[in-house]
């Protein structure tokens, strides 16, 4: 009975309790770091989603035109629709398309600056600044 003492068992229990406490602290730190990493990734993905969403495009000055079957992407589709809904950054507007004979301007037919003519050239010996 003299050899049986609770002191060694109590010392071992304290040492194991301290070891478990240290492991629990490291686990808590690792879990916090992992959750912060996941939160940062989720916030980055949300920023990408917001950037790629059409509402960001509306904020840059564009509009979405919808007809009966969905989003319209050509003038012909819009002309054939009975009603249109045009969505802007700050709200929507209902519209009714009208037939028009006006064609969009042809960019190839716009006037281009021409090369200078012989009479526009400076006399010989005078030189040219351009």
C-alpha positions as semicolon CSV with decimal commas, in nm:
position;residue;x (nm);y (nm);z (nm)
1;X;0,000;0,000;0,000
2;X;0,296;0,231;0,064
3;X;0,412;0,192;-0,298
4;X;0,072;0,289;-0,434
5;X;0,059;0,666;-0,444
6;X;-0,178;0,887;-0,649
7;X;0,095;1,150;-0,707
8;X;0,252;0,992;-1,018
9;X;-0,092;0,942;-1,169
10;X;-0,187;1,304;-1,092
11;X;0,139;1,428;-1,250
12;X;0,080;1,220;-1,563
13;X;-0,280;1,348;-1,582
14;X;-0,158;1,712;-1,561
15;X;0,105;1,652;-1,830
16;X;-0,154;1,493;-2,064
17;X;-0,405;1,774;-1,992
18;X;-0,140;2,032;-2,083
19;X;-0,058;1,842;-2,406
20;X;-0,427;1,823;-2,501
21;X;-0,462;2,197;-2,428
22;X;-0,165;2,276;-2,655
23;X;-0,305;2,062;-2,937
24;X;-0,648;2,223;-2,895
25;X;-0,488;2,570;-2,919
26;X;-0,304;2,475;-3,240
27;X;-0,624;2,327;-3,381
28;X;-0,814;2,647;-3,297
29;X;-0,550;2,858;-3,476
30;X;-0,550;2,627;-3,781
31;X;-0,930;2,631;-3,800
32;X;-0,934;3,013;-3,776
33;X;-0,668;3,044;-4,050
34;X;-0,858;2,800;-4,275
35;X;-1,188;2,985;-4,229
36;X;-1,017;3,317;-4,307
37;X;-0,870;3,166;-4,626
38;X;-1,211;3,036;-4,731
39;X;-1,371;3,373;-4,654
40;X;-1,110;3,558;-4,863
41;X;-1,161;3,318;-5,157
42;X;-1,539;3,353;-5,130
43;X;-1,513;3,735;-5,127
44;X;-1,284;3,725;-5,433
45;X;-1,531;3,502;-5,617
46;X;-1,815;3,739;-5,525
47;X;-1,620;4,032;-5,671
48;X;-1,567;3,836;-5,994
49;X;-1,937;3,745;-6,004
50;X;-2,035;4,110;-5,959
51;X;-1,793;4,219;-6,232
52;X;-1,914;3,960;-6,480
53;X;-2,283;4,012;-6,404
54;X;-2,493;4,216;-6,641
55;X;-2,576;4,474;-6,374
56;X;-2,214;4,592;-6,384
57;X;-2,255;4,633;-6,760
58;X;-2,570;4,839;-6,705
59;X;-2,375;5,061;-6,466
60;X;-2,125;5,133;-6,747
61;X;-2,401;5,282;-6,964
62;X;-2,538;4,988;-7,160
63;X;-2,898;4,864;-7,169
64;X;-3,063;4,523;-7,202
65;X;-3,348;4,499;-7,454
66;X;-3,601;4,222;-7,397
67;X;-3,885;4,107;-7,617
68;X;-4,142;3,831;-7,587
69;X;-3,890;3,546;-7,603
70;X;-3,606;3,692;-7,400
71;X;-3,308;3,916;-7,465
72;X;-3,295;4,072;-7,812
73;X;-2,954;4,120;-7,970
74;X;-3,030;4,246;-8,321
75;X;-3,228;4,529;-8,475
76;X;-3,436;4,279;-8,675
77;X;-3,544;4,095;-8,361
78;X;-3,647;4,422;-8,199
79;X;-3,840;4,533;-8,509
80;X;-4,039;4,207;-8,511
81;X;-4,129;4,220;-8,141
82;X;-4,472;4,347;-8,035
83;X;-4,342;4,510;-7,716
84;X;-3,999;4,583;-7,583
85;X;-3,867;4,625;-7,233
86;X;-3,543;4,820;-7,205
87;X;-3,356;4,780;-6,878
88;X;-3,120;5,058;-6,771
89;X;-2,904;5,094;-6,461
90;X;-3,181;5,275;-6,273
91;X;-3,490;5,089;-6,396
92;X;-3,685;4,960;-6,694
93;X;-3,882;5,128;-6,970
94;X;-4,158;4,972;-7,183
95;X;-4,144;5,053;-7,554
96;X;-4,330;4,968;-7,872
97;X;-4,112;4,935;-8,183
98;X;-4,213;5,134;-8,490
99;X;-4,123;5,062;-8,849
100;X;-3,866;5,299;-8,985
101;X;-3,698;5,324;-9,320
102;X;-3,393;5,499;-9,179
103;X;-3,092;5,277;-9,202
104;X;-2,799;5,311;-8,966
105;X;-2,516;5,515;-9,112
106;X;-2,266;5,313;-9,311
107;X;-1,930;5,378;-9,154
108;X;-1,749;5,287;-9,476
109;X;-1,918;5,574;-9,666
110;X;-1,809;5,845;-9,424
111;X;-1,575;6,106;-9,566
112;X;-1,210;6,034;-9,516
113;X;-0,941;6,297;-9,529
114;X;-0,777;6,287;-9,868
115;X;-0,412;6,329;-9,954
116;X;-0,306;6,687;-10,029
117;X;-0,343;6,786;-10,392
118;X;-0,058;6,924;-10,600
119;X;-0,190;7,281;-10,564
120;X;-0,187;7,245;-10,181
121;X;0,185;7,161;-10,179
122;X;0,430;7,438;-10,088
123;X;0,645;7,584;-10,367
124;X;0,980;7,423;-10,430
125;X;1,251;7,528;-10,192
126;X;1,013;7,643;-9,922
127;X;0,996;7,310;-9,737
128;X;0,711;7,150;-9,542
129;X;0,654;7,148;-9,169
130;X;0,437;6,838;-9,188
